[in-house]
Coordinates of C-alpha atoms and ligand atoms in Angstrom, one line a residue:
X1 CA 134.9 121.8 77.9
X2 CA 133.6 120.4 81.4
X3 CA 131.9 122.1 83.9
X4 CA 131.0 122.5 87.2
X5 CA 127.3 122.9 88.8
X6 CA 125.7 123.3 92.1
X7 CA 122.6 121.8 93.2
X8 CA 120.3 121.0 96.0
X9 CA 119.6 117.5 94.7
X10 CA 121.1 115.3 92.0
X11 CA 119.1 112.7 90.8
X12 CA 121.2 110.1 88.9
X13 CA 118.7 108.6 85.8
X14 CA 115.1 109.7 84.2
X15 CA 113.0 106.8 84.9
X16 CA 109.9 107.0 86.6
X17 CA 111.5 107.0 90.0
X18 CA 114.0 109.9 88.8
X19 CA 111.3 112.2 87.4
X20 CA 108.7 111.6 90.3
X21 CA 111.7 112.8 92.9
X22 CA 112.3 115.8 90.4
X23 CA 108.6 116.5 90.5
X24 CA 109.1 116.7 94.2
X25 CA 112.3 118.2 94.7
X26 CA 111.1 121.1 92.0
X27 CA 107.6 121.8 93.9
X28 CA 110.1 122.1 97.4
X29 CA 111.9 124.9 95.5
X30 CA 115.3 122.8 95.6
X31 CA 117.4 123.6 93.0
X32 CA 117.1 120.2 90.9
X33 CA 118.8 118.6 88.2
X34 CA 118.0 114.7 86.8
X35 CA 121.2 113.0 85.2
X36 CA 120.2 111.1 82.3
X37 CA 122.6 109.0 79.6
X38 CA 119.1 108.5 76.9
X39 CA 115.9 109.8 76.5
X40 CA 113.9 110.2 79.8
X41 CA 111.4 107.3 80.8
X42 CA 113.9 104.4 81.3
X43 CA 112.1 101.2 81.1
X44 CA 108.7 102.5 80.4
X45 CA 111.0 103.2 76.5
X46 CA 110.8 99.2 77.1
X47 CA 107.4 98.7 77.6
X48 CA 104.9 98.8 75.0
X49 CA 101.6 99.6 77.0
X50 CA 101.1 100.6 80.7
X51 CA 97.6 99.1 82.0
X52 CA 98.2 99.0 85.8
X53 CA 99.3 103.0 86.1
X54 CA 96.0 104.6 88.1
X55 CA 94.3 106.7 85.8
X56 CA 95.4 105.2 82.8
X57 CA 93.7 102.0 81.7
X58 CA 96.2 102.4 79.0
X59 CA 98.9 104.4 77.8
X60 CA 102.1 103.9 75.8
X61 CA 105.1 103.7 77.6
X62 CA 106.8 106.5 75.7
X63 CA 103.4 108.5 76.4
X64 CA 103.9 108.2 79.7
X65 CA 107.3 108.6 80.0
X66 CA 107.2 112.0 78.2
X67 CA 104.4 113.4 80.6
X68 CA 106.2 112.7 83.9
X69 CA 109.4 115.0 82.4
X70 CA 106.8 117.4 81.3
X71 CA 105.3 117.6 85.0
X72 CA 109.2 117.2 86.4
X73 CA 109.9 120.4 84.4
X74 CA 106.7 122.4 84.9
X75 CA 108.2 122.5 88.5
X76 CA 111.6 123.4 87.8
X77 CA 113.6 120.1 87.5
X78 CA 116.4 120.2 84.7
X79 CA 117.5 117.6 82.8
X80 CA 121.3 116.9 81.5
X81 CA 122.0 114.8 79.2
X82 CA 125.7 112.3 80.3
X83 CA 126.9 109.3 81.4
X84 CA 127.3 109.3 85.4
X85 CA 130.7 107.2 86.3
X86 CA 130.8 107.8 89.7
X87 CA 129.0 109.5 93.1
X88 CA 131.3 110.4 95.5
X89 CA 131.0 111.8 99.1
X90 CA 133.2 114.2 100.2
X91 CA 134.8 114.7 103.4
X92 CA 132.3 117.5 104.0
X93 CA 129.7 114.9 103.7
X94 CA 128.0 116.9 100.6
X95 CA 128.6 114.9 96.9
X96 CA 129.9 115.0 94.1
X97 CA 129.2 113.5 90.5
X98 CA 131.3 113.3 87.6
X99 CA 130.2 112.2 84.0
X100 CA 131.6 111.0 80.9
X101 CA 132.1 114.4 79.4
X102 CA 134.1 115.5 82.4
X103 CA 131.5 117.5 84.2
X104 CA 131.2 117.9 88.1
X105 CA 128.3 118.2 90.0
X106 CA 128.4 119.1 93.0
X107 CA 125.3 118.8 95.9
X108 CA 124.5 117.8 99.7
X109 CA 122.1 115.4 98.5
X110 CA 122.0 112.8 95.7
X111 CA 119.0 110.2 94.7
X112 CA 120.1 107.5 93.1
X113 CA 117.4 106.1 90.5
X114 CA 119.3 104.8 87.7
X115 CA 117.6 101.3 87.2
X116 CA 119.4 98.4 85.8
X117 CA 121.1 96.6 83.0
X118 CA 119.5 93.5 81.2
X119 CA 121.3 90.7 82.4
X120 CA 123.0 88.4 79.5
X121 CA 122.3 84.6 78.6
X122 CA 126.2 84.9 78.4
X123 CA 126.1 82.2 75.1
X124 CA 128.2 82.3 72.8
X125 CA 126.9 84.5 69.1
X126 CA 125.1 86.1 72.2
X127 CA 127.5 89.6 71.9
X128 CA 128.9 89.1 68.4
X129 CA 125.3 89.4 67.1
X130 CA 123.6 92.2 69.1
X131 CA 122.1 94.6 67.0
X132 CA 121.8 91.8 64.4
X133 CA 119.1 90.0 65.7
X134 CA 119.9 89.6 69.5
X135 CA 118.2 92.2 71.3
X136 CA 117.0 93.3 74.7
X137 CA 114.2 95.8 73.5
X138 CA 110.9 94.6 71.9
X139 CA 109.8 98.7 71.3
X140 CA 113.5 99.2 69.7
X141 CA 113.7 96.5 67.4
X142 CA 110.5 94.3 67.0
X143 CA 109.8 95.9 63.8
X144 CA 112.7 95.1 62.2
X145 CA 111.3 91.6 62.3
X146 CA 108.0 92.1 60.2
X147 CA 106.9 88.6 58.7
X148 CA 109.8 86.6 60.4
X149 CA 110.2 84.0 63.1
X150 CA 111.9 85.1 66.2
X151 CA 112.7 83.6 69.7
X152 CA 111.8 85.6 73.2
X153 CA 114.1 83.8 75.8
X154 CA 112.5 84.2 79.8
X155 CA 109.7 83.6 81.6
X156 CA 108.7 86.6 83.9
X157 CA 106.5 89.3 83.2
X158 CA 108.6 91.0 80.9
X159 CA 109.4 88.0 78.6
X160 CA 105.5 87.4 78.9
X161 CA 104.6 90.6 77.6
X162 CA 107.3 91.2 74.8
X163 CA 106.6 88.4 73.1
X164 CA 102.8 89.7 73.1
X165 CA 104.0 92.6 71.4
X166 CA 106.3 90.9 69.0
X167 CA 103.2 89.3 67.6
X168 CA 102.5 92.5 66.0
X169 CA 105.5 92.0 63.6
X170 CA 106.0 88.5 64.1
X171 CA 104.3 85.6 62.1
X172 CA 105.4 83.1 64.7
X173 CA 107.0 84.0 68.3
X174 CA 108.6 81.2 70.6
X175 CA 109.0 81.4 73.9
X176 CA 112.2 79.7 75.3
X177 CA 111.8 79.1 79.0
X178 CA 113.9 76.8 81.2
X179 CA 111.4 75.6 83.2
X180 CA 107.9 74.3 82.9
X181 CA 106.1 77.0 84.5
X182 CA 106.5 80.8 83.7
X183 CA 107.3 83.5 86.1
X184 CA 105.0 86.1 85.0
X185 CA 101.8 87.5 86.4
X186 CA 98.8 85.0 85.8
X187 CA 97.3 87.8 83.7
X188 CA 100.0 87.9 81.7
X189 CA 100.2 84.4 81.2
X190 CA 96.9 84.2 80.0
X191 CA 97.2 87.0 77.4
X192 CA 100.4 84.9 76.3
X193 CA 98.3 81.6 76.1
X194 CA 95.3 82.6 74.1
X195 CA 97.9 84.0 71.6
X196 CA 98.1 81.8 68.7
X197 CA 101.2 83.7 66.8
X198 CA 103.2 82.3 70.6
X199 CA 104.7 78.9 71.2
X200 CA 106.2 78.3 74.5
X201 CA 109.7 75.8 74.6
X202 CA 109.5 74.8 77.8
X203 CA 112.3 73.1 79.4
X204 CA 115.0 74.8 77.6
X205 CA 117.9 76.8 76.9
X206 CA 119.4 78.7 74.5
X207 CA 123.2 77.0 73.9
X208 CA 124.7 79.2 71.0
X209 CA 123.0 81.8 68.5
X210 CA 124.3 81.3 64.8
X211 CA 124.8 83.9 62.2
X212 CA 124.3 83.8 57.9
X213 CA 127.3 84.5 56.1
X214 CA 126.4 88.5 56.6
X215 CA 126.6 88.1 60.3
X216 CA 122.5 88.1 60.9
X217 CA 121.3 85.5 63.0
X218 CA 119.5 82.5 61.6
X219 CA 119.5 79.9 63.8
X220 CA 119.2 79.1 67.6
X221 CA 121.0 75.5 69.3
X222 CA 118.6 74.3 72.0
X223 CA 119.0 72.1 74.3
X224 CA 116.2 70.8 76.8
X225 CA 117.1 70.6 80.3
X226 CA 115.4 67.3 80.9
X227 CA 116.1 64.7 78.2
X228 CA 119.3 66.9 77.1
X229 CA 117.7 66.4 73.4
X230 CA 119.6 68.9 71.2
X231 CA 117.5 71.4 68.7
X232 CA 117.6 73.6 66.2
X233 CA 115.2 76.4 66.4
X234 CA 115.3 78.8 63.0
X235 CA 114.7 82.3 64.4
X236 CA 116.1 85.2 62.6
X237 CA 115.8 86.9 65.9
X238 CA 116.3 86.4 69.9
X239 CA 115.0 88.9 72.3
X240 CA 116.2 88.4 75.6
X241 CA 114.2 89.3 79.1
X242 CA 115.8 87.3 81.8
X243 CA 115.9 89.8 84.2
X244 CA 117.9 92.8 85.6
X245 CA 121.1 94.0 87.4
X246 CA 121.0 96.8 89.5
X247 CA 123.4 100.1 88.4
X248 CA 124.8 100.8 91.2
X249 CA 128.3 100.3 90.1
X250 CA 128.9 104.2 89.8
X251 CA 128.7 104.6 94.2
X252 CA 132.6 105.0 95.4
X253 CA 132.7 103.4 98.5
X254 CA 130.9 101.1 100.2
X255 CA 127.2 100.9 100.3
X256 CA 124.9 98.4 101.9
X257 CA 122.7 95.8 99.3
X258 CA 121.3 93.1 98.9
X259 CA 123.1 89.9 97.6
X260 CA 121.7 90.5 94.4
X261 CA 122.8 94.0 94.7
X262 CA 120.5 95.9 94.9
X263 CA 120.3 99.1 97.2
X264 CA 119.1 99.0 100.7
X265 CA 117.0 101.7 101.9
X266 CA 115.1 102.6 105.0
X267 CA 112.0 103.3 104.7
X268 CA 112.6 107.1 103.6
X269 CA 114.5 105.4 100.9
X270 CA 117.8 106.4 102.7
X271 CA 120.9 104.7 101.9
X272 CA 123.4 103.6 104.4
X273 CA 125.2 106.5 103.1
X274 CA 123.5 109.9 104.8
X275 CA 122.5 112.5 102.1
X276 CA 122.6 109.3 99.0
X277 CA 119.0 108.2 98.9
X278 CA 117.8 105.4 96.2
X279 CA 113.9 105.0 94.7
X280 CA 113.1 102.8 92.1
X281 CA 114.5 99.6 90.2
X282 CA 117.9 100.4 91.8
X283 CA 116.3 99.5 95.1
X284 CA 115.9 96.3 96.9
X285 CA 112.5 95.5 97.3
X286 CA 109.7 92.7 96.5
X287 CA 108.3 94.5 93.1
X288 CA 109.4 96.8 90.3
X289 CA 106.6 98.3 89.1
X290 CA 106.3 102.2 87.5
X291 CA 103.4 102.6 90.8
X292 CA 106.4 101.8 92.7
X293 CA 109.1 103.6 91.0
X294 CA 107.0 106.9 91.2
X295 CA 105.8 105.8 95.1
X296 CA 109.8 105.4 96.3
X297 CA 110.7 109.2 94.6
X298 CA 107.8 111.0 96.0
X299 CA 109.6 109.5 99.2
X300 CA 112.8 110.2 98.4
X301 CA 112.5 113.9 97.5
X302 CA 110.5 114.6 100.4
X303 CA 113.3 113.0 102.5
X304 CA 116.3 114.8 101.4
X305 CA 114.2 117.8 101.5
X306 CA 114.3 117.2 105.3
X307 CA 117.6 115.9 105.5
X308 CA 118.4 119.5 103.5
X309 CA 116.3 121.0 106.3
X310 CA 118.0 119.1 109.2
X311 CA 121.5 120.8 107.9
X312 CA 120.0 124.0 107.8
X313 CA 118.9 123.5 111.5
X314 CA 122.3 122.0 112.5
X315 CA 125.2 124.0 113.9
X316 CA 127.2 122.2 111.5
X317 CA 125.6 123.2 109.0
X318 CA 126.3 123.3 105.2
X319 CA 126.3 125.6 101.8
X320 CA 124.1 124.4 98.8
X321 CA 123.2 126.2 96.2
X322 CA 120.1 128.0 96.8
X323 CA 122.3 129.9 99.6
X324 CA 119.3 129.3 101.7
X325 CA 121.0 126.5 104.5
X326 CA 124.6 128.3 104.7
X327 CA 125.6 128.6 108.1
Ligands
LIG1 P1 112.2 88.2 86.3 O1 110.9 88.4 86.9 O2 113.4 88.2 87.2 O3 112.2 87.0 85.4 C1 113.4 86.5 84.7 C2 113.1 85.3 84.0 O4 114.2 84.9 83.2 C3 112.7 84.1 84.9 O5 111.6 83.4 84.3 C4 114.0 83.3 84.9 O6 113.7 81.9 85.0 C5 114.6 83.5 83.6 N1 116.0 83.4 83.6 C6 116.9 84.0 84.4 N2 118.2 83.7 84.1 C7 118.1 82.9 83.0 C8 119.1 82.3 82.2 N3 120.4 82.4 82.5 N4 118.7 81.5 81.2 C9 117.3 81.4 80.9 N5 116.4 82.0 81.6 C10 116.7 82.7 82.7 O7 112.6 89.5 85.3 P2 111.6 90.4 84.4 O8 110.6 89.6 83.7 O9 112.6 91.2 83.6 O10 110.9 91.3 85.4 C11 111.6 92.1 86.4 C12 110.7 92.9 87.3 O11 109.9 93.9 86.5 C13 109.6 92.0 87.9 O12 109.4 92.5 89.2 C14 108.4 92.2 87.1 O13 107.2 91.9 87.8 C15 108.5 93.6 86.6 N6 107.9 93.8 85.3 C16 106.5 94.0 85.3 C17 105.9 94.1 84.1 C18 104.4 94.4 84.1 O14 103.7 94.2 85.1 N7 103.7 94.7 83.0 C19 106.6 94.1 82.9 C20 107.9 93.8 82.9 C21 108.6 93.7 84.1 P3 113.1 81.2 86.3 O15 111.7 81.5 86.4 O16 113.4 79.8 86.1 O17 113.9 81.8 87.5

């Protein structure tokens, strides 16, 4: 049966950005809840090892991830479990959310950190063989391919450091990039470089993904930008890292982004919606990192707690949850 709750803040997703604004939000003694459709730690459950996080010259990523819900919680942040479908402002300019399973949240404020989706190659054998050897996680699947050949398709710094970590499974990793220089940080490069289990396929893309007679994928079509020389490249597997899109698809209405649309913010992370703040991956701005992620929801929970504070001040005035801003 679906429910209804009431909230100070709603923060839409569990990633770093989510879980630092719940930290936040919780020590401000709002009453806090973080939306979530997986486990909590969004892409740090993608990354393998976290080296640039102050404090930890290294950490795994689910490591991590599980010690900023612990410190989230130790302050008095929930988390839900469901699949957000849409944010909505009301005419009394507090929100409301509504998931999957039918539930309603209800709030004055609401932070959107809900990251993005891997963007597709969009070939075709692409979507009829995900889960059978096209994949968009290295920590998910990499060790399903123990011994084998596989392909990593990018060349920014995730592509760069997946296919690192492949090497622990893989005999033989290539890199498929469709240029002739990679993306990714220089230190990442050269980590990638002095691997000898990773071959880099410069100049090319992916055309088609083929399948063995059970459906598991056996065989790449390549085709090199510059000559237009066509390939086959026998991978049983193709991990794909060719960037992200934005969620931001669940925000009724119109909200002001970038053209690769992502969330504008000022510079308390404040949409151009008052009361719907963003922090994190969802954001437009020139680096996702977790630093940054964490950085944009301290921001963003100390912001709606003032915007919180500027209704309770205002003659308007409005009723959240904790009773304490009704007029
Ligand atoms: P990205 O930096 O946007 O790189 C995407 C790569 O995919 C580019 O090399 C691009 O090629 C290639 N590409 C895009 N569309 C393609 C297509 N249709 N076919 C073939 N190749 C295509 O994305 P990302 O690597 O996912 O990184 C996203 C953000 O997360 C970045 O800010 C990155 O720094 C950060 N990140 C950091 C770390 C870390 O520091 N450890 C790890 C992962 C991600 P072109 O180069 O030709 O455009």
């Amino acid at each position: 049966m679906s429910k209804t709750f009431e909230y100070d803040v709603i923060i839409v997703g569990a990633g770093p950005a989510g879980m630092t604004a719940g930290m936040y939000a919780g020590r401000s003694m709002l009453k806090t809840v973080i939306i979530e459709r997986g486990g909590s730690g969004g892409e740090l459950l993608n990354t393998e090892a976290i080296e640039d996080y102050p404090g930890f010259e290294h950490i795994e990523g689910w490591d991590l991830a599980q010690r900023f819900e612990n410190h989230a919680k130790k302050f008095g942040a929930e988390f839900h479990q469901g699949v957000v479908l849409t944010v909505r402002r009301l005419e009394d300019a507090t929100f409301e959310v509504e998931t999957e399973s039918g539930d309603v949240y209800h709030a004055p404020t609401v932070i959107i950190t809900a990251g993005g989706t891997p963007i597709k190659l969009g070939v075709p054998g692409e979507a009829e063989y995900a889960g059978k050897g096209v994949s968009y996680c290295a920590i998910c699947d990499g060790a399903f391919f123990k011994g084998h050949v596989i392909a990593v398709v990018g060349g920014g710094d995730a592509a760069a450091e997946e296919s690192d970590f492949l090497t622990r499974y893989a005999d033989k990793v290539y890199l498929i990039h469709r240029r002739d220089e990679l993306r990714a940080s220089k230190i990442l490069q050269k980590r990638l470089f002095e691997n000898p289990k990773i071959e880099v396929i410069w100049d090319t893309l992916v055309e088609r993904v083929e399948a063995d007679e059970h459906g598991f994928v056996n065989n790449l079509k390549l085709r090199n930008v510059k000559t237009g020389a066509e390939s086959n490249l026998a991978a049983t597997a193709m991990f794909v890292f060719i960037g992200f899109r934005p969620n931001t698809g669940i925000i009724e209405g119109h909200v002001d982004h970038d053209e690769m649309g992502y969330l504008l913010t000022d510079t308390n992370m404040e949409t151009s919606i008052d009361g719907l703040f963003a922090a994190g991956d969802v954001r437009s701005q020139l680096t996702r990192q977790v630093t940054t992620a964490a950085g944009d929801g301290t921001t963003a929970a100390i912001a709606a707690e003032k915007y919180l504070a500027s209704l309770r001040d205002s003659s308007v005035g409005r009723i959240v949850a904790t009773g304490g801003y009704a007029v």
